Amino acid sequence: MASTALRIRFEMGKSLYHQGKLRTAMSIYGGFPTGSTYTPQARYFSGVILVNEGMTATTEGDELLAAQRFPQATVVFREVQTLPSSTLEHVEVRDLSILAVARVLLEQGAIAEAIAEYSRIGSASSYYEDALYEMIWANIMAASQLDVRDVDGN
Protein backbone atom coordinates (compact mmCIF):
# COMPACT_ATOMS: atom_id res chain seq x y z
CA MET A 1 0.00 0.00 0.00
CA ALA A 2 1.36 3.44 -0.88
CA SER A 3 2.78 5.59 1.90
CA THR A 4 0.22 8.34 1.24
CA ALA A 5 -2.68 5.90 1.63
CA LEU A 6 -1.19 4.61 4.90
CA ARG A 7 -0.77 8.14 6.20
CA ILE A 8 -4.39 8.94 5.36
CA ARG A 9 -5.54 5.78 7.17
CA PHE A 10 -3.36 6.61 10.17
CA GLU A 11 -4.69 10.18 10.36
CA MET A 12 -8.26 8.88 9.97
CA GLY A 13 -7.66 6.55 12.91
CA LYS A 14 -6.31 9.43 15.00
CA SER A 15 -9.32 11.55 14.14
CA LEU A 16 -11.71 8.75 15.12
CA TYR A 17 -9.75 8.22 18.34
CA HIS A 18 -10.09 11.90 19.25
CA GLN A 19 -13.81 11.73 18.46
CA GLY A 20 -14.15 8.88 20.96
CA LYS A 21 -14.89 6.28 18.28
CA LEU A 22 -12.37 3.89 19.78
CA ARG A 23 -13.53 0.58 18.29
CA THR A 24 -13.62 2.04 14.77
CA ALA A 25 -10.18 3.56 15.25
CA MET A 26 -8.93 0.22 16.56
CA SER A 27 -10.17 -1.57 13.45
CA ILE A 28 -8.28 0.90 11.25
CA TYR A 29 -5.08 0.57 13.29
CA GLY A 30 -5.28 -3.20 13.23
CA GLY A 31 -5.05 -3.26 9.44
CA PHE A 32 -1.56 -1.80 9.06
CA PRO A 33 0.84 -4.18 7.36
CA THR A 34 3.95 -5.31 9.21
CA GLY A 35 6.89 -3.12 8.29
CA SER A 36 4.94 -0.10 7.10
CA THR A 37 6.10 3.36 8.11
CA TYR A 38 3.02 3.87 10.30
CA THR A 39 2.81 0.43 11.90
CA PRO A 40 4.58 1.40 15.17
CA GLN A 41 2.35 4.43 15.66
CA ALA A 42 -0.79 2.49 14.72
CA ARG A 43 0.06 -0.32 17.14
CA TYR A 44 0.81 2.25 19.87
CA PHE A 45 -2.61 3.84 19.42
CA SER A 46 -4.18 0.37 19.59
CA GLY A 47 -2.53 -0.04 22.98
CA VAL A 48 -3.75 3.38 24.09
CA ILE A 49 -7.30 2.41 23.14
CA LEU A 50 -7.03 -0.78 25.20
CA VAL A 51 -5.80 1.24 28.19
CA ASN A 52 -8.65 3.69 27.71
CA GLU A 53 -11.14 0.81 27.69
CA GLY A 54 -9.48 -0.63 30.81
CA MET A 55 -9.69 2.68 32.64
CA THR A 56 -13.34 3.10 31.64
CA ALA A 57 -14.08 -0.43 32.82
CA THR A 58 -12.39 0.30 36.16
CA THR A 59 -14.41 3.50 36.58
CA GLU A 60 -17.61 1.62 35.79
CA GLY A 61 -16.76 -1.20 38.20
CA ASP A 62 -16.17 -3.82 35.50
CA GLU A 63 -12.99 -5.30 36.98
CA LEU A 64 -13.17 -8.35 34.72
CA LEU A 65 -12.96 -6.25 31.55
CA ALA A 66 -10.23 -4.09 33.08
CA ALA A 67 -8.28 -7.23 34.00
CA GLN A 68 -8.40 -8.21 30.32
CA ARG A 69 -7.65 -4.85 28.71
CA PHE A 70 -4.58 -3.85 30.74
CA PRO A 71 -2.59 -7.02 29.95
CA GLN A 72 -3.70 -6.81 26.31
CA ALA A 73 -2.41 -3.24 26.16
CA THR A 74 0.89 -4.29 27.72
CA VAL A 75 1.35 -6.96 25.05
CA VAL A 76 0.71 -4.40 22.30
CA PHE A 77 3.10 -1.85 23.82
CA ARG A 78 5.82 -4.48 24.19
CA GLU A 79 5.29 -5.46 20.56
CA VAL A 80 5.83 -1.84 19.51
CA GLN A 81 9.16 -1.91 21.34
CA THR A 82 10.33 -4.80 19.12
CA LEU A 83 9.54 -3.05 15.82
CA PRO A 84 12.38 -1.45 13.86
CA SER A 85 13.08 2.18 14.81
CA SER A 86 14.10 3.59 11.45
CA THR A 87 12.76 7.13 12.01
CA LEU A 88 12.69 9.64 14.86
CA GLU A 89 8.93 9.04 15.12
CA HIS A 90 9.56 5.33 15.60
CA VAL A 91 12.10 6.01 18.37
CA GLU A 92 9.64 8.34 20.09
CA VAL A 93 6.75 5.88 19.86
CA ARG A 94 9.03 3.14 21.22
CA ASP A 95 9.83 5.35 24.23
CA LEU A 96 6.13 6.20 24.64
CA SER A 97 5.42 2.46 24.62
CA ILE A 98 7.92 1.92 27.42
CA LEU A 99 6.26 4.72 29.41
CA ALA A 100 2.86 3.19 28.71
CA VAL A 101 3.93 -0.22 30.02
CA ALA A 102 5.29 1.44 33.18
CA ARG A 103 2.03 3.33 33.66
CA VAL A 104 -0.10 0.22 33.18
CA LEU A 105 2.07 -1.69 35.65
CA LEU A 106 1.74 1.16 38.14
CA GLU A 107 -2.04 1.17 37.66
CA GLN A 108 -2.03 -2.55 38.44
CA GLY A 109 0.04 -2.02 41.60
CA ALA A 110 3.23 -3.59 40.20
CA ILE A 111 5.40 -0.74 41.44
CA ALA A 112 8.81 -2.45 41.27
CA GLU A 113 8.14 -3.60 37.70
CA ALA A 114 6.97 -0.10 36.74
CA ILE A 115 10.16 1.41 38.14
CA ALA A 116 12.20 -1.05 36.07
CA GLU A 117 10.31 0.04 32.94
CA TYR A 118 10.77 3.74 33.68
CA SER A 119 14.51 3.18 34.01
CA ARG A 120 14.64 1.90 30.40
CA ILE A 121 14.04 5.41 29.06
CA GLY A 122 17.44 6.83 28.12
CA SER A 123 18.58 10.32 29.08
CA ALA A 124 18.65 11.34 25.39
CA SER A 125 14.92 10.63 25.04
CA SER A 126 12.52 13.55 24.81
CA TYR A 127 10.45 11.61 27.40
CA TYR A 128 13.29 11.20 29.90
CA GLU A 129 12.01 13.93 32.24
CA ASP A 130 8.53 12.39 32.28
CA ALA A 131 9.98 8.96 33.03
CA LEU A 132 12.21 10.35 35.77
CA TYR A 133 9.36 12.29 37.40
CA GLU A 134 7.03 9.29 37.32
CA MET A 135 9.77 6.96 38.54
CA ILE A 136 10.39 9.24 41.53
CA TRP A 137 6.69 9.09 42.41
CA ALA A 138 6.68 5.33 41.97
CA ASN A 139 9.62 5.10 44.38
CA ILE A 140 7.72 7.26 46.88
CA MET A 141 4.72 4.94 46.53
CA ALA A 142 6.96 1.91 47.08
CA ALA A 143 8.51 3.51 50.16
CA SER A 144 5.05 4.36 51.51
CA GLN A 145 3.99 0.73 51.16
CA LEU A 146 7.11 -0.39 53.01
CA ASP A 147 6.41 2.10 55.79
CA VAL A 148 2.84 0.82 56.15
CA ARG A 149 4.06 -2.78 56.30
CA ASP A 150 6.59 -1.82 58.98
CA VAL A 151 3.83 -0.24 61.08
CA ASP A 152 1.54 -3.25 60.60
CA GLY A 153 4.35 -5.58 61.63
CA ASN A 154 4.38 -7.42 58.29
N, CA and C atoms as an extended XYZ file, in Angstrom:
462
Properties=species:S:1:pos:R:3:atomname:S:1:resname:S:1:resid:I:1 pbc="F F F"
N         0.854       -1.181        0.000 N   MET     1
C         0.000        0.000        0.000 CA  MET     1
C         0.894        1.236        0.000 C   MET     1
N         0.551        2.229       -0.763 N   ALA     2
C         1.361        3.436       -0.885 CA  ALA     2
C         1.416        4.179        0.442 C   ALA     2
N         2.546        4.858        0.647 N   SER     3
C         2.776        5.585        1.897 CA  SER     3
C         1.700        6.637        2.152 C   SER     3
N         1.256        7.308        1.088 N   THR     4
C         0.224        8.339        1.241 CA  THR     4
C        -1.082        7.717        1.746 C   THR     4
N        -1.452        6.570        1.194 N   ALA     5
C        -2.676        5.901        1.630 CA  ALA     5
C        -2.568        5.472        3.090 C   ALA     5
N        -1.388        5.001        3.500 N   LEU     6
C        -1.188        4.610        4.900 CA  LEU     6
C        -1.281        5.824        5.818 C   LEU     6
N        -0.708        6.927        5.370 N   ARG     7
C        -0.774        8.139        6.197 CA  ARG     7
C        -2.220        8.597        6.365 C   ARG     7
N        -2.978        8.548        5.294 N   ILE     8
C        -4.393        8.941        5.364 CA  ILE     8
C        -5.135        8.027        6.347 C   ILE     8
N        -4.895        6.719        6.242 N   ARG     9
C        -5.537        5.778        7.172 CA  ARG     9
C        -5.123        6.065        8.614 C   ARG     9
N        -3.833        6.330        8.819 N   PHE    10
C        -3.359        6.613       10.173 CA  PHE    10
C        -4.025        7.868       10.723 C   PHE    10
N        -4.073        8.918        9.921 N   GLU    11
C        -4.694       10.175       10.363 CA  GLU    11
C        -6.192       10.003       10.588 C   GLU    11
N        -6.839        9.169        9.773 N   MET    12
C        -8.262        8.884        9.974 CA  MET    12
C        -8.462        8.183       11.317 C   MET    12
N        -7.594        7.233       11.624 N   GLY    13
C        -7.662        6.549       12.913 CA  GLY    13
C        -7.483        7.517       14.074 C   GLY    13
N        -6.524        8.432       13.940 N   LYS    14
C        -6.311        9.434       14.998 CA  LYS    14
C        -7.539       10.310       15.180 C   LYS    14
N        -8.124       10.717       14.072 N   SER    15
C        -9.322       11.546       14.138 CA  SER    15
C       -10.459       10.806       14.837 C   SER    15
N       -10.664        9.547       14.475 N   LEU    16
C       -11.707        8.749       15.117 CA  LEU    16
C       -11.415        8.567       16.607 C   LEU    16
N       -10.144        8.358       16.934 N   TYR    17
C        -9.751        8.223       18.338 CA  TYR    17
C       -10.134        9.488       19.121 C   TYR    17
N        -9.794       10.638       18.560 N   HIS    18
C       -10.086       11.902       19.247 CA  HIS    18
C       -11.583       12.207       19.308 C   HIS    18
N       -12.348       11.593       18.425 N   GLN    19
C       -13.814       11.735       18.461 CA  GLN    19
C       -14.449       10.746       19.436 C   GLN    19
N       -13.629        9.874       20.025 N   GLY    20
C       -14.152        8.884       20.956 CA  GLY    20
C       -14.683        7.628       20.296 C   GLY    20
N       -14.442        7.463       19.018 N   LYS    21
C       -14.891        6.277       18.280 CA  LYS    21
C       -13.767        5.236       18.318 C   LYS    21
N       -13.553        4.706       19.511 N   LEU    22
C       -12.375        3.886       19.778 CA  LEU    22
C       -12.373        2.568       19.020 C   LEU    22
N       -13.486        1.877       18.980 N   ARG    23
C       -13.530        0.581       18.288 CA  ARG    23
C       -13.287        0.745       16.782 C   ARG    23
N       -13.840        1.798       16.197 N   THR    24
C       -13.625        2.040       14.769 CA  THR    24
C       -12.165        2.393       14.516 C   THR    24
N       -11.600        3.216       15.370 N   ALA    25
C       -10.182        3.558       15.247 CA  ALA    25
C        -9.324        2.308       15.396 C   ALA    25
N        -9.683        1.454       16.341 N   MET    26
C        -8.932        0.218       16.563 CA  MET    26
C        -8.950       -0.663       15.320 C   MET    26
N       -10.090       -0.734       14.653 N   SER    27
C       -10.167       -1.575       13.452 CA  SER    27
C        -9.282       -1.009       12.337 C   SER    27
N        -9.172        0.292       12.259 N   ILE    28
C        -8.280        0.902       11.255 CA  ILE    28
C        -6.828        0.612       11.614 C   ILE    28
N        -6.471        0.791       12.873 N   TYR    29
C        -5.084        0.571       13.287 CA  TYR    29
C        -4.661       -0.887       13.160 C   TYR    29
N        -5.598       -1.784       13.323 N   GLY    30
C        -5.278       -3.197       13.229 CA  GLY    30
C        -4.935       -3.654       11.821 C   GLY    30
N        -5.271       -2.860       10.821 N   GLY    31
C        -5.048       -3.256        9.439 CA  GLY    31
C        -3.732       -2.821        8.827 C   GLY    31
N        -2.832       -2.252        9.632 N   PHE    32
C        -1.556       -1.798        9.064 CA  PHE    32
C        -0.626       -2.977        8.845 C   PHE    32
N        -0.040       -3.052        7.657 N   PRO    33
C         0.845       -4.179        7.358 CA  PRO    33
C         2.146       -4.097        8.158 C   PRO    33
N         2.679       -5.249        8.507 N   THR    34
C         3.951       -5.309        9.208 CA  THR    34
C         5.014       -4.630        8.359 C   THR    34
N         5.796       -3.782        8.992 N   GLY    35
C         6.890       -3.124        8.289 CA  GLY    35
C         6.539       -1.799        7.642 C   GLY    35
N         5.283       -1.384        7.701 N   SER    36
C         4.940       -0.095        7.098 CA  SER    36
C         5.464        1.036        7.977 C   SER    36
N         5.592        2.190        7.395 N   THR    37
C         6.100        3.357        8.109 CA  THR    37
C         5.235        3.718        9.308 C   THR    37
N         3.936        3.466        9.230 N   TYR    38
C         3.016        3.868       10.295 CA  TYR    38
C         2.643        2.740       11.242 C   TYR    38
N         3.170        1.555       11.050 N   THR    39
C         2.813        0.428       11.903 CA  THR    39
C         3.136        0.681       13.379 C   THR    39
N         4.327        1.174       13.739 N   PRO    40
C         4.582        1.396       15.172 CA  PRO    40
C         3.581        2.366       15.809 C   PRO    40
N         3.296        3.457       15.113 N   GLN    41
C         2.350        4.433       15.657 CA  GLN    41
C         0.939        3.853       15.740 C   GLN    41
N         0.546        3.101       14.714 N   ALA    42
C        -0.793        2.494       14.717 CA  ALA    42
C        -0.925        1.490       15.855 C   ALA    42
N         0.100        0.664       16.047 N   ARG    43
C         0.063       -0.315       17.139 CA  ARG    43
C         0.033        0.402       18.490 C   ARG    43
N         0.812        1.483       18.624 N   TYR    44
C         0.815        2.248       19.873 CA  TYR    44
C        -0.596        2.753       20.185 C   TYR    44
N        -1.250        3.336       19.191 N   PHE    45
C        -2.611        3.835       19.421 CA  PHE    45
C        -3.568        2.703       19.766 C   PHE    45
N        -3.357        1.519       19.207 N   SER    46
C        -4.177        0.366       19.591 CA  SER    46
C        -4.024        0.077       21.078 C   SER    46
N        -2.787        0.154       21.557 N   GLY    47
C        -2.532       -0.043       22.985 CA  GLY    47
C        -3.189        1.033       23.830 C   GLY    47
N        -3.125        2.267       23.360 N   VAL    48
C        -3.755        3.382       24.085 CA  VAL    48
C        -5.258        3.160       24.186 C   VAL    48
N        -5.862        2.682       23.122 N   ILE    49
C        -7.303        2.411       23.135 CA  ILE    49
C        -7.622        1.324       24.157 C   ILE    49
N        -6.804        0.285       24.209 N   LEU    50
C        -7.030       -0.782       25.195 CA  LEU    50
C        -6.904       -0.249       26.623 C   LEU    50
N        -5.927        0.628       26.866 N   VAL    51
C        -5.796        1.235       28.193 CA  VAL    51
C        -7.025        2.076       28.508 C   VAL    51
N        -7.461        2.853       27.526 N   ASN    52
C        -8.647        3.687       27.714 CA  ASN    52
C        -9.855        2.833       28.081 C   ASN    52
N       -10.028        1.720       27.384 N   GLU    53
C       -11.137        0.815       27.691 CA  GLU    53
C       -10.971        0.209       29.086 C   GLU    53
N        -9.741       -0.101       29.469 N   GLY    54
C        -9.483       -0.631       30.811 CA  GLY    54
C        -9.801        0.380       31.894 C   GLY    54
N        -9.409        1.630       31.662 N   MET    55
C        -9.692        2.683       32.645 CA  MET    55
C       -11.197        2.928       32.760 C   MET    55
N       -11.880        2.935       31.617 N   THR    56
C       -13.341        3.098       31.641 CA  THR    56
C       -13.988        1.948       32.390 C   THR    56
N       -13.527        0.743       32.133 N   ALA    57
C       -14.081       -0.428       32.820 CA  ALA    57
C       -13.851       -0.326       34.327 C   ALA    57
N       -12.679        0.132       34.729 N   THR    58
C       -12.392        0.305       36.158 CA  THR    58
C       -13.344        1.319       36.770 C   THR    58
N       -13.518        2.441       36.096 N   THR    59
C       -14.414        3.496       36.585 CA  THR    59
C       -15.842        2.993       36.718 C   THR    59
N       -16.245        2.139       35.783 N   GLU    60
C       -17.612        1.615       35.785 CA  GLU    60
C       -17.766        0.368       36.648 C   GLU    60
N       -16.690       -0.051       37.303 N   GLY    61
C       -16.755       -1.197       38.198 CA  GLY    61
C       -16.656       -2.546       37.504 C   GLY    61
N       -16.294       -2.570       36.239 N   ASP    62
C       -16.170       -3.823       35.498 CA  ASP    62
C       -14.715       -4.304       35.590 C   ASP    62
N       -14.370       -4.872       36.728 N   GLU    63
C       -12.991       -5.299       36.976 CA  GLU    63
C       -12.568       -6.439       36.054 C   GLU    63
N       -13.504       -7.260       35.630 N   LEU    64
C       -13.172       -8.353       34.717 CA  LEU    64
C       -12.664       -7.814       33.381 C   LEU    64
N       -13.380       -6.846       32.816 N   LEU    65
C       -12.956       -6.248       31.552 CA  LEU    65
C       -11.626       -5.516       31.729 C   LEU    65
N       -11.489       -4.795       32.818 N   ALA    66
C       -10.227       -4.087       33.082 CA  ALA    66
C        -9.068       -5.078       33.186 C   ALA    66
N        -9.316       -6.209       33.840 N   ALA    67
C        -8.281       -7.231       34.003 CA  ALA    67
C        -7.882       -7.847       32.659 C   ALA    67
N        -8.731       -7.727       31.661 N   GLN    68
C        -8.399       -8.209       30.316 CA  GLN    68
C        -7.668       -7.138       29.511 C   GLN    68
N        -8.170       -5.907       29.571 N   ARG    69
C        -7.652       -4.850       28.708 CA  ARG    69
C        -6.225       -4.416       29.073 C   ARG    69
N        -5.920       -4.311       30.359 N   PHE    70
C        -4.583       -3.849       30.739 CA  PHE    70
C        -3.487       -4.806       30.269 C   PHE    70
N        -3.619       -6.115       30.482 N   PRO    71
C        -2.589       -7.021       29.950 CA  PRO    71
C        -2.532       -7.019       28.412 C   PRO    71
N        -3.694       -6.889       27.770 N   GLN    72
C        -3.699       -6.813       26.306 CA  GLN    72
C        -2.916       -5.586       25.834 C   GLN    72
N        -3.130       -4.472       26.516 N   ALA    73
C        -2.407       -3.244       26.163 CA  ALA    73
C        -0.912       -3.429       26.360 C   ALA    73
N        -0.528       -4.061       27.451 N   THR    74
C         0.893       -4.285       27.723 CA  THR    74
C         1.533       -5.111       26.613 C   THR    74
N         0.836       -6.132       26.152 N   VAL    75
C         1.351       -6.962       25.054 CA  VAL    75
C         1.562       -6.102       23.803 C   VAL    75
N         0.604       -5.262       23.485 N   VAL    76
C         0.709       -4.403       22.298 CA  VAL    76
C         1.879       -3.434       22.455 C   VAL    76
N         1.997       -2.803       23.618 N   PHE    77
C         3.098       -1.853       23.824 CA  PHE    77
C         4.455       -2.545       23.749 C   PHE    77
N         4.548       -3.742       24.277 N   ARG    78
C         5.820       -4.483       24.189 CA  ARG    78
C         6.125       -4.870       22.738 C   ARG    78
N         5.091       -5.169       21.981 N   GLU    79
C         5.285       -5.463       20.557 CA  GLU    79
C         5.866       -4.241       19.833 C   GLU    79
N         5.330       -3.070       20.137 N   VAL    80
C         5.828       -1.837       19.513 CA  VAL    80
C         7.327       -1.679       19.781 C   VAL    80
N         7.750       -2.054       20.974 N   GLN    81
C         9.165       -1.913       21.338 CA  GLN    81
C        10.071       -2.831       20.525 C   GLN    81
N         9.521       -3.865       19.911 N   THR    82
C        10.327       -4.797       19.116 CA  THR    82
C        10.390       -4.406       17.640 C   THR    82
N         9.563       -3.456       17.234 N   LEU    83
C         9.538       -3.052       15.824 CA  LEU    83
C        10.763       -2.212       15.493 C   LEU    83
N        11.220       -2.256       14.247 N   PRO    84
C        12.379       -1.450       13.856 CA  PRO    84
C        12.134        0.042       14.103 C   PRO    84
N        13.164        0.736       14.538 N   SER    85
C        13.083        2.181       14.812 CA  SER    85
C        13.911        2.915       13.760 C   SER    85
N        13.348        3.009       12.560 N   SER    86
C        14.099        3.592       11.453 CA  SER    86
C        13.913        5.099       11.311 C   SER    86
N        12.985        5.677       12.063 N   THR    87
C        12.764        7.127       12.008 CA  THR    87
C        12.707        7.677       13.428 C   THR    87
N        12.818        8.994       13.550 N   LEU    88
C        12.691        9.635       14.862 CA  LEU    88
C        11.319        9.352       15.462 C   LEU    88
N        10.281        9.333       14.625 N   GLU    89
C         8.931        9.044       15.116 CA  GLU    89
C         8.859        7.642       15.705 C   GLU    89
N         9.550        6.694       15.084 N   HIS    90
C         9.564        5.326       15.601 CA  HIS    90
C        10.273        5.256       16.947 C   HIS    90
N        11.370        5.981       17.090 N   VAL    91
C        12.098        6.011       18.369 CA  VAL    91
C        11.203        6.613       19.448 C   VAL    91
N        10.520        7.685       19.111 N   GLU    92
C         9.645        8.338       20.087 CA  GLU    92
C         8.483        7.438       20.486 C   GLU    92
N         7.880        6.753       19.526 N   VAL    93
C         6.754        5.882       19.859 CA  VAL    93
C         7.239        4.674       20.650 C   VAL    93
N         8.467        4.217       20.408 N   ARG    94
C         9.034        3.135       21.223 CA  ARG    94
C         9.165        3.614       22.677 C   ARG    94
N         9.701        4.821       22.870 N   ASP    95
C         9.825        5.354       24.228 CA  ASP    95
C         8.459        5.568       24.877 C   ASP    95
N         7.490        6.050       24.107 N   LEU    96
C         6.130        6.197       24.636 CA  LEU    96
C         5.553        4.846       25.040 C   LEU    96
N         5.893        3.808       24.289 N   SER    97
C         5.415        2.464       24.622 CA  SER    97
C         6.030        1.966       25.923 C   SER    97
N         7.289        2.295       26.154 N   ILE    98
C         7.925        1.924       27.422 CA  ILE    98
C         7.228        2.654       28.566 C   ILE    98
N         6.988        3.952       28.391 N   LEU    99
C         6.257        4.720       29.413 CA  LEU    99
C         4.874        4.119       29.647 C   LEU    99
N         4.212        3.744       28.580 N   ALA   100
C         2.864        3.189       28.707 CA  ALA   100
C         2.870        1.893       29.506 C   ALA   100
N         3.841        1.029       29.253 N   VAL   101
C         3.931       -0.220       30.022 CA  VAL   101
C         4.142        0.111       31.496 C   VAL   101
N         5.033        1.051       31.779 N   ALA   102
C         5.287        1.438       33.177 CA  ALA   102
C         4.008        1.958       33.832 C   ALA   102
N         3.258        2.762       33.110 N   ARG   103
C         2.025        3.333       33.660 CA  ARG   103
C         0.968        2.265       33.909 C   ARG   103
N         0.858        1.318       32.992 N   VAL   104
C        -0.104        0.216       33.183 CA  VAL   104
C         0.302       -0.607       34.401 C   VAL   104
N         1.588       -0.921       34.497 N   LEU   105
C         2.068       -1.688       35.652 CA  LEU   105
C         1.789       -0.941       36.955 C   LEU   105
N         2.014        0.358       36.947 N   LEU   106
C         1.740        1.165       38.138 CA  LEU   106
C         0.255        1.132       38.483 C   LEU   106
N        -0.583        1.237       37.458 N   GLU   107
C        -2.039        1.167       37.657 CA  GLU   107
C        -2.441       -0.165       38.273 C   GLU   107
N        -1.732       -1.217       37.920 N   GLN   108
C        -2.035       -2.549       38.438 CA  GLN   108
C        -1.358       -2.821       39.776 C   GLN   108
N        -0.608       -1.856       40.295 N   GLY   109
C         0.042       -2.019       41.595 CA  GLY   109
C         1.384       -2.715       41.544 C   GLY   109
N         1.913       -2.946       40.357 N   ALA   110
C         3.226       -3.587       40.203 CA  ALA   110
C         4.305       -2.504       40.185 C   ALA   110
N         4.540       -1.924       41.348 N   ILE   111
C         5.400       -0.741       41.440 CA  ILE   111
C         6.846       -1.048       41.056 C   ILE   111
N         7.405       -2.122       41.575 N   ALA   112
C         8.807       -2.455       41.268 CA  ALA   112
C         8.995       -2.680       39.769 C   ALA   112
N         8.054       -3.360       39.143 N   GLU   113
C         8.138       -3.603       37.704 CA  GLU   113
C         8.001       -2.295       36.925 C   GLU   113
N         7.131       -1.409       37.401 N   ALA   114
C         6.965       -0.104       36.745 CA  ALA   114
C         8.262        0.694       36.821 C   ALA   114
N         8.893        0.690       37.977 N   ILE   115
C        10.160        1.411       38.141 CA  ILE   115
C        11.206        0.870       37.171 C   ILE   115
N        11.257       -0.438       37.013 N   ALA   116
C        12.201       -1.048       36.070 CA  ALA   116
C        11.928       -0.566       34.647 C   ALA   116
N        10.659       -0.456       34.284 N   GLU   117
C        10.306        0.038       32.943 CA  GLU   117
C        10.722        1.492       32.778 C   GLU   117
N        10.390        2.324       33.761 N   TYR   118
C        10.770        3.741       33.676 CA  TYR   118
C        12.270        3.894       33.466 C   TYR   118
N        13.052        3.049       34.090 N   SER   119
C        14.512        3.175       34.005 CA  SER   119
C        15.049        2.817       32.617 C   SER   119
N        14.225        2.239       31.769 N   ARG   120
C        14.637        1.895       30.403 CA  ARG   120
C        14.660        3.097       29.472 C   ARG   120
N        14.045        4.202       29.888 N   ILE   121
C        14.036        5.407       29.057 CA  ILE   121
C        15.400        6.086       29.206 C   ILE   121
N        16.110        6.238       28.101 N   GLY   122
C        17.444        6.835       28.119 CA  GLY   122
C        17.409        8.344       28.312 C   GLY   122
N        18.502        8.877       28.794 N   SER   123
C        18.577       10.317       29.078 CA  SER   123
C        18.505       11.164       27.811 C   SER   123
N        18.749       10.593       26.651 N   ALA   124
C        18.651       11.338       25.392 CA  ALA   124
C        17.207       11.422       24.884 C   ALA   124
N        16.308       10.653       25.490 N   SER   125
C        14.918       10.630       25.044 CA  SER   125
C        14.210       11.932       25.389 C   SER   125
N        13.316       12.350       24.519 N   SER   126
C        12.515       13.546       24.814 CA  SER   126
C        11.500       13.261       25.926 C   SER   126
N        11.366       11.988       26.327 N   TYR   127
C        10.449       11.609       27.404 CA  TYR   127
C        11.189       11.272       28.704 C   TYR   127
N        12.476       11.545       28.735 N   TYR   128
C        13.287       11.203       29.904 CA  TYR   128
C        12.776       11.904       31.166 C   TYR   128
N        12.476       13.189       31.062 N   GLU   129
C        12.012       13.928       32.243 CA  GLU   129
C        10.698       13.366       32.769 C   GLU   129
N         9.796       13.007       31.856 N   ASP   130
C         8.531       12.391       32.277 CA  ASP   130
C         8.787       11.081       33.004 C   ASP   130
N         9.666       10.261       32.418 N   ALA   131
C         9.978        8.964       33.028 CA  ALA   131
C        10.613        9.155       34.395 C   ALA   131
N        11.532       10.100       34.498 N   LEU   132
C        12.208       10.353       35.766 CA  LEU   132
C        11.220       10.824       36.832 C   LEU   132
N        10.370       11.763       36.474 N   TYR   133
C         9.364       12.288       37.404 CA  TYR   133
C         8.443       11.164       37.888 C   TYR   133
N         7.944       10.365       36.951 N   GLU   134
C         7.029        9.287       37.322 CA  GLU   134
C         7.744        8.203       38.121 C   GLU   134
N         9.004        7.959       37.800 N   MET   135
C         9.772        6.962       38.541 CA  MET   135
C         9.997        7.420       39.978 C   MET   135
N        10.229        8.704       40.171 N   ILE   136
C        10.385        9.238       41.531 CA  ILE   136
C         9.107        9.004       42.329 C   ILE   136
N         7.960        9.312       41.720 N   TRP   137
C         6.693        9.095       42.411 CA  TRP   137
C         6.444        7.614       42.679 C   TRP   137
N         6.830        6.771       41.748 N   ALA   138
C         6.682        5.327       41.966 CA  ALA   138
C         7.548        4.874       43.138 C   ALA   138
N         8.751        5.425       43.246 N   ASN   139
C         9.616        5.097       44.382 CA  ASN   139
C         9.019        5.586       45.696 C   ASN   139
N         8.391        6.750       45.673 N   ILE   140
C         7.716        7.260       46.876 CA  ILE   140
C         6.568        6.332       47.256 C   ILE   140
N         5.815        5.877       46.264 N   MET   141
C         4.718        4.941       46.532 CA  MET   141
C         5.257        3.643       47.133 C   MET   141
N         6.364        3.154       46.573 N   ALA   142
C         6.963        1.913       47.085 CA  ALA   142
C         7.425        2.103       48.519 C   ALA   142
N         8.048        3.239       48.807 N   ALA   143
C         8.510        3.509       50.162 CA  ALA   143
C         7.334        3.634       51.126 C   ALA   143
N         6.246        4.228       50.670 N   SER   144
C         5.051        4.358       51.509 CA  SER   144
C         4.484        2.993       51.860 C   SER   144
N         4.483        2.080       50.893 N   GLN   145
C         3.985        0.735       51.159 CA  GLN   145
C         4.879        0.018       52.158 C   GLN   145
N         6.186        0.225       52.047 N   LEU   146
C         7.111       -0.388       53.012 CA  LEU   146
C         6.863        0.159       54.410 C   LEU   146
N         6.653        1.481       54.500 N   ASP   147
C         6.411        2.102       55.795 CA  ASP   147
C         5.140        1.541       56.431 C   ASP   147
N         4.095        1.350       55.636 N   VAL   148
C         2.838        0.817       56.151 CA  VAL   148
C         3.052       -0.607       56.629 C   VAL   148
N         3.795       -1.402       55.890 N   ARG   149
C         4.059       -2.783       56.305 CA  ARG   149
C         4.856       -2.811       57.605 C   ARG   149
N         5.795       -1.889       57.751 N   ASP   150
C         6.592       -1.820       58.979 CA  ASP   150
C         5.689       -1.524       60.184 C   ASP   150
N         4.746       -0.605       60.009 N   VAL   151
C         3.826       -0.240       61.085 CA  VAL   151
C         2.903       -1.406       61.422 C   VAL   151
N         2.438       -2.113       60.397 N   ASP   152
C         1.542       -3.245       60.600 CA  ASP   152
C         2.269       -4.470       61.165 C   ASP   152
N         3.589       -4.453       61.128 N   GLY   153
C         4.355       -5.581       61.630 CA  GLY   153
C         4.522       -6.693       60.627 C   GLY   153
N         4.241       -6.412       59.331 N   ASN   154
C         4.382       -7.425       58.287 CA  ASN   154
C         5.717       -7.333       57.628 C   ASN   154
